[in-house]
Amino acid sequence: MPELPEAEIVRAGLERFARGRRIEHIDVLRPQTLRRQGGGAAELSGLSVGRTIEAVVRRGKFIWWELSDGVGLGIHLGMSGQFRVLTDPTHDEVLVASAEPASAPRWRQHVRARIRLDDGTTLAFVDQRMFGYLLAVDMEPTVDGHPGGYGTTSALLPPHVAHISRDLLDPHLDLAAVLARLARTRSPIKAALLNQEIVSGLGNIYVDEALWRSRVRYTTPSDELAQPVLETILSHATDVLRESLAQGGTSFDALYVNVNGESGYFSRSLAVYGRADEPCLRCGALLIRERFANRSSFLCPVCQARPGGAG
DNA sequence: CCATAATCCTGTACGC
DNA sequence: TGCGTACAGGATTATG
């Protein structure tokens, strides 16, 4: 599932293939692939076609292309978004999902949009579960005057990213502000860490990993954790993101691949996520899975202490 | 205002 | 074999 490391790998891939290129044409095969784009595909194309991709930027899990004239082309991978780089010009005709033979690779059934660049490359936005989206907008200045995210030097931001906090790998993240916010949030620490408005980039997998490293139970109210513990959690979370990024991100199946279609390897290094009924690598107790906020939480029932006491 | 629940979506796995 | 159900979960929207 794309979290910060996976989004960064896609960003880097897009930077390699798209930066400096001009957008020649965009086909939207599924209208749901656009979000908040009131004028639909025509508006998307109107803002994008003919403009040059000057930078490929990421904040947390949000990606966008900086186009000329201050236009931004926002990309969110959602649950299953990926890009495929197509260099065969006949692909434009081949890649109509309904026309794909059953023997074709699965991803060909899930092409939601095609972006043709001026060097003949076509970038196919593939998204099986349809949680991802594209959105072209006029960008706005950042409130702190710093660059909008990783991959650019300009202080611009698509409006739909303005409420998203900087991420743990962003040198301009205000860590003190994050700690202050965590210290006065009453929801469980896991909910707070998943809230992209507090700190961005973390998803279900890396939150579970960071909390296991910190020996903190996910249900603990954020405002009941002492400042040093909160600092420890953020430190571990940063480490997990860095390590995953170094290994190419997490992947469990063909849903997630990077822009070149290659999977990451971090799943081999996960200590708790997906390991219910397997031994804790620290104490040997059997790990458990619980339901929380409509998703799974994996934890060690022994060494991740219950709030307020032993156990 | 804050916190939490519901919602979107599709393919896969599994029990009966 | 087939059918119904649970599950995967990021981020927005709605609700209490």
Short mmCIF file of C-alpha atoms (C1' of nucleotides) in Angstrom, two decimals:
data_model
loop_
_atom_site.label_atom_id
_atom_site.label_comp_id
_atom_site.label_asym_id
_atom_site.label_seq_id
_atom_site.Cartn_x
_atom_site.Cartn_y
_atom_site.Cartn_z
CA MET A 1 0.00 0.00 0.00
CA PRO A 2 1.57 3.27 -1.02
CA GLU A 3 2.84 5.22 1.95
CA LEU A 4 5.65 7.76 1.84
CA PRO A 5 8.45 5.43 0.63
CA GLU A 6 6.32 4.01 -2.15
CA ALA A 7 5.12 7.47 -3.18
CA GLU A 8 8.73 8.67 -3.22
CA ILE A 9 9.80 5.84 -5.50
CA VAL A 10 7.00 6.72 -7.89
CA ARG A 11 7.93 10.41 -7.66
CA ALA A 12 11.53 9.64 -8.53
CA GLY A 13 10.44 7.48 -11.45
CA LEU A 14 8.14 10.16 -12.76
CA GLU A 15 10.89 12.73 -12.37
CA ARG A 16 13.15 10.60 -14.50
CA PHE A 17 10.65 10.04 -17.27
CA ALA A 18 8.55 13.21 -17.22
CA ARG A 19 10.58 16.17 -16.01
CA GLY A 20 11.42 18.56 -18.79
CA ARG A 21 8.83 17.03 -21.10
CA ARG A 22 5.76 18.76 -22.47
CA ILE A 23 2.31 17.22 -22.09
CA GLU A 24 0.84 16.56 -25.51
CA HIS A 25 -2.38 14.78 -24.68
CA ILE A 26 -4.32 13.27 -21.80
CA ASP A 27 -6.97 10.57 -22.13
CA VAL A 28 -9.20 9.96 -19.13
CA LEU A 29 -10.63 6.49 -19.50
CA ARG A 30 -12.56 6.60 -16.22
CA PRO A 31 -14.14 9.86 -15.09
CA GLN A 32 -13.92 8.79 -11.41
CA THR A 33 -10.16 9.10 -11.79
CA LEU A 34 -10.63 12.87 -11.53
CA ARG A 35 -11.53 14.34 -8.13
CA ARG A 36 -12.75 17.86 -7.48
CA GLN A 37 -12.12 18.64 -11.11
CA GLY A 38 -15.37 20.50 -11.70
CA GLY A 39 -14.78 20.86 -15.42
CA GLY A 40 -13.87 17.22 -15.84
CA ALA A 41 -11.42 15.88 -18.39
CA ALA A 42 -11.72 19.00 -20.54
CA GLU A 43 -10.58 21.18 -17.65
CA LEU A 44 -7.75 18.77 -16.82
CA SER A 45 -6.51 18.86 -20.39
CA GLY A 46 -7.07 22.59 -20.70
CA LEU A 47 -4.78 23.26 -17.78
CA SER A 48 -2.18 20.63 -18.64
CA VAL A 49 -1.77 20.10 -22.36
CA GLY A 50 0.99 22.19 -23.92
CA ARG A 51 2.65 22.91 -20.59
CA THR A 52 6.06 21.67 -19.54
CA ILE A 53 6.67 19.49 -16.48
CA GLU A 54 9.20 21.57 -14.57
CA ALA A 55 9.39 19.51 -11.39
CA VAL A 56 7.94 16.38 -9.81
CA VAL A 57 7.16 17.04 -6.16
CA ARG A 58 6.00 15.04 -3.16
CA ARG A 59 4.71 15.92 0.29
CA GLY A 60 3.85 12.84 2.33
CA LYS A 61 1.84 10.64 0.02
CA PHE A 62 0.76 13.50 -2.23
CA ILE A 63 2.55 13.92 -5.56
CA TRP A 64 2.21 16.68 -8.09
CA TRP A 65 3.80 17.91 -11.24
CA GLU A 66 4.80 21.55 -11.34
CA LEU A 67 3.81 22.69 -14.79
CA SER A 68 4.68 25.98 -16.41
CA ASP A 69 2.64 29.07 -15.46
CA GLY A 70 2.10 27.89 -11.89
CA VAL A 71 -0.19 25.04 -12.81
CA GLY A 72 -0.05 21.86 -10.74
CA LEU A 73 -1.07 18.39 -11.84
CA GLY A 74 -1.89 16.56 -8.63
CA ILE A 75 -1.51 12.79 -8.36
CA HIS A 76 -2.62 10.59 -5.50
CA LEU A 77 -1.96 6.86 -5.66
CA GLY A 78 -4.71 5.94 -3.22
CA MET A 79 -4.59 2.24 -2.43
CA SER A 80 -3.35 0.76 -5.65
CA GLY A 81 -2.17 3.53 -7.93
CA GLN A 82 0.88 2.99 -10.12
CA PHE A 83 2.37 4.27 -13.32
CA ARG A 84 3.52 2.27 -16.30
CA VAL A 85 5.88 3.74 -18.82
CA LEU A 86 4.88 2.85 -22.37
CA THR A 87 7.19 3.54 -25.24
CA ASP A 88 5.33 1.68 -27.98
CA PRO A 89 3.08 4.21 -29.73
CA THR A 90 0.54 1.52 -30.57
CA HIS A 91 -0.20 1.24 -26.88
CA ASP A 92 -2.64 4.09 -27.13
CA GLU A 93 -4.93 1.89 -29.14
CA VAL A 94 -4.14 -1.33 -27.33
CA LEU A 95 -4.80 0.00 -23.86
CA VAL A 96 -8.57 0.05 -23.86
CA ALA A 97 -9.44 -2.17 -20.94
CA SER A 98 -12.53 -3.68 -22.49
CA ALA A 99 -10.56 -4.66 -25.55
CA GLU A 100 -7.80 -6.35 -23.62
CA PRO A 101 -7.66 -10.12 -24.00
CA ALA A 102 -7.96 -12.15 -20.83
CA SER A 103 -4.42 -13.35 -21.32
CA ALA A 104 -3.05 -9.80 -21.06
CA PRO A 105 -1.23 -8.73 -17.88
CA ARG A 106 -3.74 -7.82 -15.17
CA TRP A 107 -2.71 -4.17 -14.92
CA ARG A 108 -3.88 -3.54 -18.47
CA GLN A 109 -7.44 -3.94 -17.25
CA HIS A 110 -6.99 -1.07 -14.83
CA VAL A 111 -5.57 1.73 -16.91
CA ARG A 112 -7.54 4.83 -15.83
CA ALA A 113 -5.72 7.57 -17.72
CA ARG A 114 -2.98 7.98 -20.29
CA ILE A 115 -0.64 10.94 -20.47
CA ARG A 116 1.32 11.35 -23.68
CA LEU A 117 4.55 13.33 -23.56
CA ASP A 118 6.37 15.13 -26.32
CA ASP A 119 9.10 12.49 -26.57
CA GLY A 120 6.60 9.83 -27.55
CA THR A 121 6.40 8.28 -24.09
CA THR A 122 2.98 7.50 -22.69
CA LEU A 123 2.54 7.30 -18.94
CA ALA A 124 -0.36 5.03 -18.00
CA PHE A 125 -2.02 5.73 -14.66
CA VAL A 126 -3.12 2.32 -13.40
CA ASP A 127 -5.36 1.98 -10.35
CA GLN A 128 -7.30 -1.18 -9.64
CA ARG A 129 -9.17 -0.02 -6.53
CA MET A 130 -9.97 3.45 -7.79
CA PHE A 131 -8.94 5.35 -4.67
CA GLY A 132 -6.32 7.29 -6.56
CA TYR A 133 -6.93 10.40 -8.61
CA LEU A 134 -5.58 13.14 -10.84
CA LEU A 135 -6.39 16.84 -10.41
CA ALA A 136 -5.06 19.85 -12.32
CA VAL A 137 -5.18 23.16 -10.47
CA ASP A 138 -3.62 26.58 -10.19
CA MET A 139 -1.07 26.45 -7.40
CA GLU A 140 -0.77 28.83 -4.47
CA PRO A 141 2.15 30.03 -2.34
CA THR A 142 3.11 28.01 0.73
CA VAL A 143 2.34 29.69 4.05
CA ASP A 144 5.85 29.24 5.43
CA GLY A 145 7.65 30.36 2.28
CA HIS A 146 9.57 27.12 2.02
CA PRO A 147 9.42 24.76 -0.98
CA GLY A 148 6.12 22.92 -1.24
CA GLY A 149 7.70 19.50 -0.93
CA TYR A 150 10.54 17.22 -1.94
CA GLY A 151 11.68 17.65 -5.51
CA THR A 152 11.31 21.39 -5.99
CA THR A 153 12.75 24.72 -4.91
CA SER A 154 9.64 26.76 -5.57
CA ALA A 155 7.29 27.69 -2.75
CA LEU A 156 4.09 26.61 -4.45
CA LEU A 157 1.42 24.16 -3.44
CA PRO A 158 -1.76 22.78 -5.00
CA PRO A 159 -4.66 24.01 -2.85
CA HIS A 160 -5.80 20.47 -2.10
CA VAL A 161 -2.45 19.80 -0.41
CA ALA A 162 -2.40 22.96 1.68
CA HIS A 163 -3.91 21.28 4.75
CA ILE A 164 -1.47 18.34 4.57
CA SER A 165 1.41 18.58 7.04
CA ARG A 166 5.00 18.31 5.92
CA ASP A 167 6.34 14.78 6.31
CA LEU A 168 8.97 13.27 8.57
CA LEU A 169 11.66 13.41 5.87
CA ASP A 170 11.00 17.08 5.07
CA PRO A 171 13.77 19.34 6.41
CA HIS A 172 11.22 22.12 6.86
CA LEU A 173 8.92 20.05 9.06
CA ASP A 174 8.18 21.87 12.30
CA LEU A 175 8.82 18.95 14.65
CA ALA A 176 8.02 20.98 17.74
CA ALA A 177 4.62 21.81 16.30
CA VAL A 178 3.96 18.13 15.58
CA LEU A 179 4.90 17.21 19.16
CA ALA A 180 2.71 19.96 20.54
CA ARG A 181 -0.21 18.79 18.49
CA LEU A 182 0.24 15.16 19.54
CA ALA A 183 0.43 16.26 23.16
CA ARG A 184 -3.04 17.81 23.02
CA THR A 185 -4.80 15.26 20.82
CA ARG A 186 -7.06 12.93 22.80
CA SER A 187 -7.53 10.26 20.13
CA PRO A 188 -5.50 7.04 20.14
CA ILE A 189 -1.89 7.57 19.11
CA LYS A 190 -2.43 5.50 15.99
CA ALA A 191 -5.27 7.72 14.81
CA ALA A 192 -3.13 10.77 15.46
CA LEU A 193 -0.23 9.36 13.45
CA LEU A 194 -2.52 8.45 10.57
CA ASN A 195 -3.89 12.00 10.51
CA GLN A 196 -2.04 13.58 7.60
CA GLU A 197 -2.81 17.04 8.94
CA ILE A 198 -0.59 16.40 11.97
CA VAL A 199 2.29 14.72 10.18
CA SER A 200 2.09 13.20 6.72
CA GLY A 201 3.49 10.13 5.03
CA LEU A 202 2.55 7.43 7.54
CA GLY A 203 -0.05 4.78 6.75
CA ASN A 204 -1.30 1.67 8.45
CA ILE A 205 1.84 -0.40 7.92
CA TYR A 206 4.51 2.00 9.09
CA VAL A 207 2.48 3.23 12.05
CA ASP A 208 2.25 -0.33 13.35
CA GLU A 209 5.98 -0.80 12.80
CA ALA A 210 6.89 2.47 14.54
CA LEU A 211 4.67 1.74 17.53
CA TRP A 212 6.13 -1.75 17.89
CA ARG A 213 9.64 -0.33 17.89
CA SER A 214 8.51 2.18 20.50
CA ARG A 215 6.75 -0.44 22.65
CA VAL A 216 3.62 1.67 22.66
CA ARG A 217 0.11 0.26 22.22
CA TYR A 218 -1.83 1.88 19.42
CA THR A 219 -4.86 2.57 21.61
CA THR A 220 -2.95 4.81 24.02
CA PRO A 221 -4.42 8.31 23.94
CA SER A 222 -1.90 10.58 22.31
CA ASP A 223 -2.19 13.21 25.02
CA GLU A 224 -1.31 10.64 27.70
CA LEU A 225 2.12 9.97 26.23
CA ALA A 226 5.07 11.83 27.74
CA GLN A 227 7.05 14.12 25.49
CA PRO A 228 10.11 11.81 25.35
CA VAL A 229 7.88 8.92 24.30
CA LEU A 230 6.32 10.99 21.55
CA GLU A 231 9.79 11.95 20.39
CA THR A 232 10.78 8.27 20.38
CA ILE A 233 7.77 7.34 18.29
CA LEU A 234 8.51 10.01 15.70
CA SER A 235 12.15 9.00 15.65
CA HIS A 236 11.29 5.36 15.04
CA ALA A 237 8.73 6.33 12.42
CA THR A 238 11.39 8.34 10.61
CA ASP A 239 13.77 5.39 10.75
CA VAL A 240 11.15 3.01 9.36
CA LEU A 241 10.46 5.34 6.45
CA ARG A 242 14.16 5.78 5.70
CA GLU A 243 14.87 2.05 5.86
CA SER A 244 11.93 1.21 3.66
CA LEU A 245 12.91 3.84 1.15
CA ALA A 246 16.44 2.44 1.04
CA GLN A 247 15.02 -0.97 0.20
CA GLY A 248 12.58 0.21 -2.41
CA GLY A 249 9.31 0.34 -0.47
CA THR A 250 6.83 -2.27 0.63
CA SER A 251 4.97 -4.55 -1.67
CA PHE A 252 2.81 -7.60 -0.98
CA ASP A 253 1.50 -8.35 -4.42
CA ALA A 254 1.26 -6.94 -7.90
CA LEU A 255 -0.94 -4.06 -6.76
CA TYR A 256 1.98 -1.90 -5.94
CA VAL A 257 4.85 -1.51 -8.33
CA ASN A 258 7.07 1.42 -8.97
CA VAL A 259 6.98 3.42 -12.13
CA ASN A 260 9.02 0.80 -13.90
CA GLY A 261 6.85 -2.05 -12.78
CA GLU A 262 9.23 -3.44 -10.17
CA SER A 263 8.19 -4.29 -6.65
CA GLY A 264 9.86 -3.20 -3.45
CA TYR A 265 11.39 -5.46 -0.87
CA PHE A 266 10.69 -3.91 2.52
CA SER A 267 7.93 -6.41 3.28
CA ARG A 268 10.66 -8.85 4.22
CA SER A 269 11.72 -6.52 7.00
CA LEU A 270 8.35 -5.90 8.65
CA ALA A 271 8.41 -6.82 12.33
CA VAL A 272 4.68 -6.86 13.10
CA TYR A 273 2.54 -5.95 10.10
CA GLY A 274 0.86 -9.05 8.68
CA ARG A 275 2.49 -11.31 11.28
CA ALA A 276 -0.48 -12.29 13.47
CA ASP A 277 0.13 -15.58 15.35
CA GLU A 278 3.86 -15.37 14.66
CA PRO A 279 6.38 -14.75 17.43
CA CYS A 280 7.39 -11.25 18.46
CA LEU A 281 10.98 -10.70 17.37
CA ARG A 282 11.69 -9.06 20.71
CA CYS A 283 9.98 -11.19 23.37
CA GLY A 284 8.73 -14.27 21.54
CA ALA A 285 5.07 -13.81 22.47
CA LEU A 286 2.59 -14.41 19.67
CA LEU A 287 1.65 -11.25 17.81
CA ILE A 288 -2.02 -10.40 17.44
CA ARG A 289 -4.28 -8.59 15.02
CA GLU A 290 -7.08 -6.30 16.16
CA ARG A 291 -9.61 -4.21 14.31
CA PHE A 292 -9.24 -0.49 14.64
CA ALA A 293 -10.84 2.30 12.67
CA ASN A 294 -11.99 -0.08 9.96
CA ARG A 295 -8.54 -1.53 9.39
CA SER A 296 -6.13 -4.01 10.96
CA SER A 297 -3.66 -3.31 13.71
CA PHE A 298 -0.82 -5.70 14.38
CA LEU A 299 0.98 -5.62 17.72
CA CYS A 300 2.72 -7.57 20.43
CA PRO A 301 0.30 -7.95 23.34
CA VAL A 302 3.16 -8.36 25.79
CA CYS A 303 5.81 -5.78 25.06
CA GLN A 304 3.53 -3.05 23.75
CA ALA A 305 2.18 -1.94 27.09
CA ARG A 306 -1.44 -1.17 27.76
CA PRO A 307 -2.14 2.50 28.46
CA GLY A 308 -1.55 3.41 32.05
CA GLY A 309 -0.18 0.14 33.27
CA ALA A 310 1.63 -3.13 32.86
CA GLY A 311 0.66 -5.88 30.50
"C1'" DC B 1 -14.14 22.58 17.55
"C1'" DC B 2 -12.95 17.87 18.16
"C1'" DA B 3 -13.27 12.97 17.59
"C1'" DT B 4 -15.10 9.17 15.34
"C1'" DA B 5 -17.86 6.62 11.88
"C1'" DA B 6 -19.18 6.02 7.20
"C1'" DT B 7 -17.93 6.12 2.54
"C1'" DC B 8 -15.77 5.49 -1.91
"C1'" DC B 9 -13.76 1.11 -4.98
"C1'" DT B 10 -12.52 -3.73 -7.01
"C1'" DG B 11 -10.16 -8.10 -6.85
"C1'" DT B 12 -9.00 -11.99 -4.03
"C1'" DA B 13 -9.65 -15.50 -0.56
"C1'" DC B 14 -12.55 -18.46 1.86
"C1'" DG B 15 -16.48 -21.00 3.97
"C1'" DC B 16 -20.58 -23.40 2.97
"C1'" DT C 1 -19.16 -25.06 -8.97
"C1'" DG C 2 -21.04 -21.08 -7.30
"C1'" DC C 3 -22.52 -17.80 -4.18
"C1'" DG C 4 -22.18 -14.65 -0.35
"C1'" DT C 5 -19.06 -12.44 2.74
"C1'" DA C 6 -14.86 -10.57 4.70
"C1'" DC C 7 -10.88 -8.10 3.71
"C1'" DA C 8 -7.34 -4.80 1.93
"C1'" DG C 9 -7.13 0.93 3.60
"C1'" DG C 10 -6.07 6.55 2.18
"C1'" DA C 11 -8.51 10.49 2.64
"C1'" DT C 12 -12.70 12.97 2.50
"C1'" DT C 13 -17.30 13.70 4.18
"C1'" DA C 14 -20.79 13.25 7.50
"C1'" DT C 15 -22.30 12.79 12.12
"C1'" DG C 16 -22.45 13.05 17.10
#
